[in-house]
Amino acid sequence: MAIYKHHKIMNITENIKRILDEKGITQRELAERLGIHHVSLGTMLRKGNFRIETLEKFASAIGCDVADFFSRPKFICPHCGKELQVTIQ
């Protein structure tokens, strides 16, 4: 069975939120780890315009790589069209 891979470039903010959710980290917890107010973090995420240094700090605080904030392929079932969750181990 073929799985269709869609390479949609996702918004960095969406990826940060997805990774936080996957790791069970709230935005408030991330703000605490970064030493900033959670409202400031919310503003940063809404604007979505990040410097690489900021992304490096986010990645360190979350426990991931900066590359994780960029495009992630989506796997779509060719029969029903639903997105498949794929875990690489």
XYZ file of C-alpha atoms in Angstrom:
89
model
C 0.000 0.000 0.000
C 1.392 3.385 -0.972
C 1.478 6.229 1.512
C 1.435 9.693 0.031
C 3.889 12.101 1.581
C 2.961 15.787 1.537
C 5.772 18.265 2.130
C 3.772 21.270 3.194
C 6.015 23.911 4.703
C 4.492 24.555 8.073
C 4.602 27.671 10.111
C 7.398 27.590 12.701
C 4.936 28.555 15.423
C 2.693 25.603 14.550
C 5.682 23.279 14.802
C 6.781 24.723 18.148
C 3.254 24.242 19.521
C 3.105 20.695 18.108
C 6.432 19.768 19.713
C 5.370 21.277 23.040
C 2.182 19.224 22.888
C 4.072 16.039 21.992
C 6.424 16.559 24.945
C 3.669 17.587 27.361
C 5.135 21.048 27.912
C 2.832 24.039 28.293
C 3.634 27.468 26.905
C 3.762 28.742 30.489
C 6.369 26.069 31.342
C 8.401 26.980 28.265
C 8.303 30.648 29.263
C 9.571 29.725 32.739
C 12.401 27.664 31.236
C 13.335 30.611 29.024
C 13.163 33.074 31.918
C 10.526 35.240 30.231
C 6.924 36.128 31.009
C 4.335 33.833 29.411
C 2.632 36.854 27.792
C 5.927 37.716 26.070
C 6.194 34.151 24.795
C 2.613 34.308 23.507
C 3.402 37.507 21.642
C 6.515 35.963 20.109
C 4.554 32.916 18.966
C 1.769 35.042 17.488
C 4.187 37.196 15.509
C 6.172 34.149 14.369
C 9.237 36.160 13.376
C 12.162 34.457 15.123
C 15.903 35.011 15.097
C 18.029 31.862 14.923
C 19.392 32.623 18.391
C 15.853 32.626 19.761
C 15.076 29.310 18.066
C 18.261 27.841 19.550
C 17.107 28.903 23.032
C 13.646 27.431 22.400
C 15.148 24.142 21.203
C 17.425 23.922 24.233
C 14.551 24.640 26.637
C 12.260 22.120 24.914
C 14.901 19.439 24.404
C 14.823 19.209 20.620
C 16.773 20.405 17.584
C 16.165 23.702 15.782
C 15.526 21.683 12.621
C 12.423 20.223 14.305
C 10.781 23.659 14.050
C 10.783 23.530 10.274
C 8.903 21.468 7.708
C 7.742 18.018 8.699
C 6.278 15.698 6.084
C 2.679 14.634 6.438
C 1.684 11.099 5.557
C -1.782 10.816 4.050
C -3.744 7.588 3.571
C -4.398 7.182 -0.168
C -7.759 5.528 0.570
C -9.456 7.770 3.124
C -7.346 10.927 2.895
C -6.717 11.097 6.646
C -3.344 12.065 8.031
C -1.390 9.123 9.431
C 0.685 9.496 12.560
C 4.161 8.112 11.878
C 6.726 7.586 14.613
C 10.352 7.024 13.715
C 12.392 5.100 16.282
